[in-house]
mmCIF file of C-alpha atoms in Angstrom:
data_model
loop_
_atom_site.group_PDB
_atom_site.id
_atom_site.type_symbol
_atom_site.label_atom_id
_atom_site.label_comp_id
_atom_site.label_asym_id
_atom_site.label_seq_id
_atom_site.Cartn_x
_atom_site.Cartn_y
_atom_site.Cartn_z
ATOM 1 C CA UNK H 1 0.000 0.000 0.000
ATOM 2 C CA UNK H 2 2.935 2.342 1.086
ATOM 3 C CA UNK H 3 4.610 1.364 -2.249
ATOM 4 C CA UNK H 4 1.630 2.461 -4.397
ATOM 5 C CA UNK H 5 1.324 5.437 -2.505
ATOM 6 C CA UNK H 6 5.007 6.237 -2.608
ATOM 7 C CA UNK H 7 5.202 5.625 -6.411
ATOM 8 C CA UNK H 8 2.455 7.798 -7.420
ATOM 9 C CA UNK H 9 3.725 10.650 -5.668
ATOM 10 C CA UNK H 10 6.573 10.296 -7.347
ATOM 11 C CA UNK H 11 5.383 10.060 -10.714
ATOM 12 C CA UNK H 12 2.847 13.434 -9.954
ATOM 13 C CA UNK H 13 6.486 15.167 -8.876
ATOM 14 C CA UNK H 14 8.218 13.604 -12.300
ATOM 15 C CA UNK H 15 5.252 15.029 -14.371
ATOM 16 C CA UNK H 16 4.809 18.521 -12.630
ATOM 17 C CA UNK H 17 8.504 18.526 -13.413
ATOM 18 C CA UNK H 18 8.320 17.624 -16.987
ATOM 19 C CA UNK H 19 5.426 20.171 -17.728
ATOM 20 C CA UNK H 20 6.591 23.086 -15.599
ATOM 21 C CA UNK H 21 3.261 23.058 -13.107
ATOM 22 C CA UNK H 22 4.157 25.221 -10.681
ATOM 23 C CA UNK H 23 0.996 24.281 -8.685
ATOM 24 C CA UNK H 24 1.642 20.851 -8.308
ATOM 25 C CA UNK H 25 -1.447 19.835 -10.093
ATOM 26 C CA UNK H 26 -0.377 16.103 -11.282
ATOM 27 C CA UNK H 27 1.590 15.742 -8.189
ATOM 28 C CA UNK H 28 -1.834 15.951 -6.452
ATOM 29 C CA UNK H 29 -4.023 14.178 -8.465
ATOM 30 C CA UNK H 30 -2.006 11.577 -8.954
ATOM 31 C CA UNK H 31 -1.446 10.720 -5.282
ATOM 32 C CA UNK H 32 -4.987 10.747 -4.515
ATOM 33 C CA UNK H 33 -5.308 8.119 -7.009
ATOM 34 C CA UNK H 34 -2.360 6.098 -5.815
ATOM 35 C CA UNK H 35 -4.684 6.254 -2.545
ATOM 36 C CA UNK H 36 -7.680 4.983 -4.194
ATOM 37 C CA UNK H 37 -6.014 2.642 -5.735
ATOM 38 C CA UNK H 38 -4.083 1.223 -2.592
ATOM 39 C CA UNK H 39 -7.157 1.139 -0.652
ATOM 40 C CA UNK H 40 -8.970 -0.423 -3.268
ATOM 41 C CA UNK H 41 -6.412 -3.081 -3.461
ATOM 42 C CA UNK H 42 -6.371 -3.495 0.141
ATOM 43 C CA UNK H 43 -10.110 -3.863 0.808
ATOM 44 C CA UNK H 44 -10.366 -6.295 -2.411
ATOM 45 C CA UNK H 45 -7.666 -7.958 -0.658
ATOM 46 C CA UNK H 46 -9.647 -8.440 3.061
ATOM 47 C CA UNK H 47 -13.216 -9.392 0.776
ATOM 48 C CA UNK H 48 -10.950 -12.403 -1.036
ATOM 49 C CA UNK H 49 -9.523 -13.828 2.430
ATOM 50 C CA UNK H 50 -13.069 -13.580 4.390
ATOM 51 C CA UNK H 51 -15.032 -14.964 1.185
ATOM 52 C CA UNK H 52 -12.233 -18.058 2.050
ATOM 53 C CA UNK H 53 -12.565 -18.625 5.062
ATOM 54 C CA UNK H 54 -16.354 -18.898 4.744
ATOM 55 C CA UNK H 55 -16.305 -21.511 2.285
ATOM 56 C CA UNK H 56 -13.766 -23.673 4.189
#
């Protein structure tokens, strides 16, 4: 989760960088979706091991 996180900040920094936003526009956007994403994961994650242990 840290890892997503850390890697889409990252990449916002590389393209704020690239395109000159001095804002930090893509920086922020693209965090928040790292976020999403890592919770998303995360939660899909906790769904797949309790859907287990029901059937078993």
């Amino acid at each position: 989760m840290g890892l997503t996180i850390y890697l889409g900040s990252k990449l916002g920094e590389w393209l704020d960088h690239k395109f000159g936003n001095a804002n930090q526009l893509y920086y922020k956007i693209v965090t928040l979706l790292a976020v999403f994403l890592a919770m998303f994961s995360v939660i899909r994650q906790v769904l797949n091991i309790t859907n287990n242990d029901k059937n078993d």
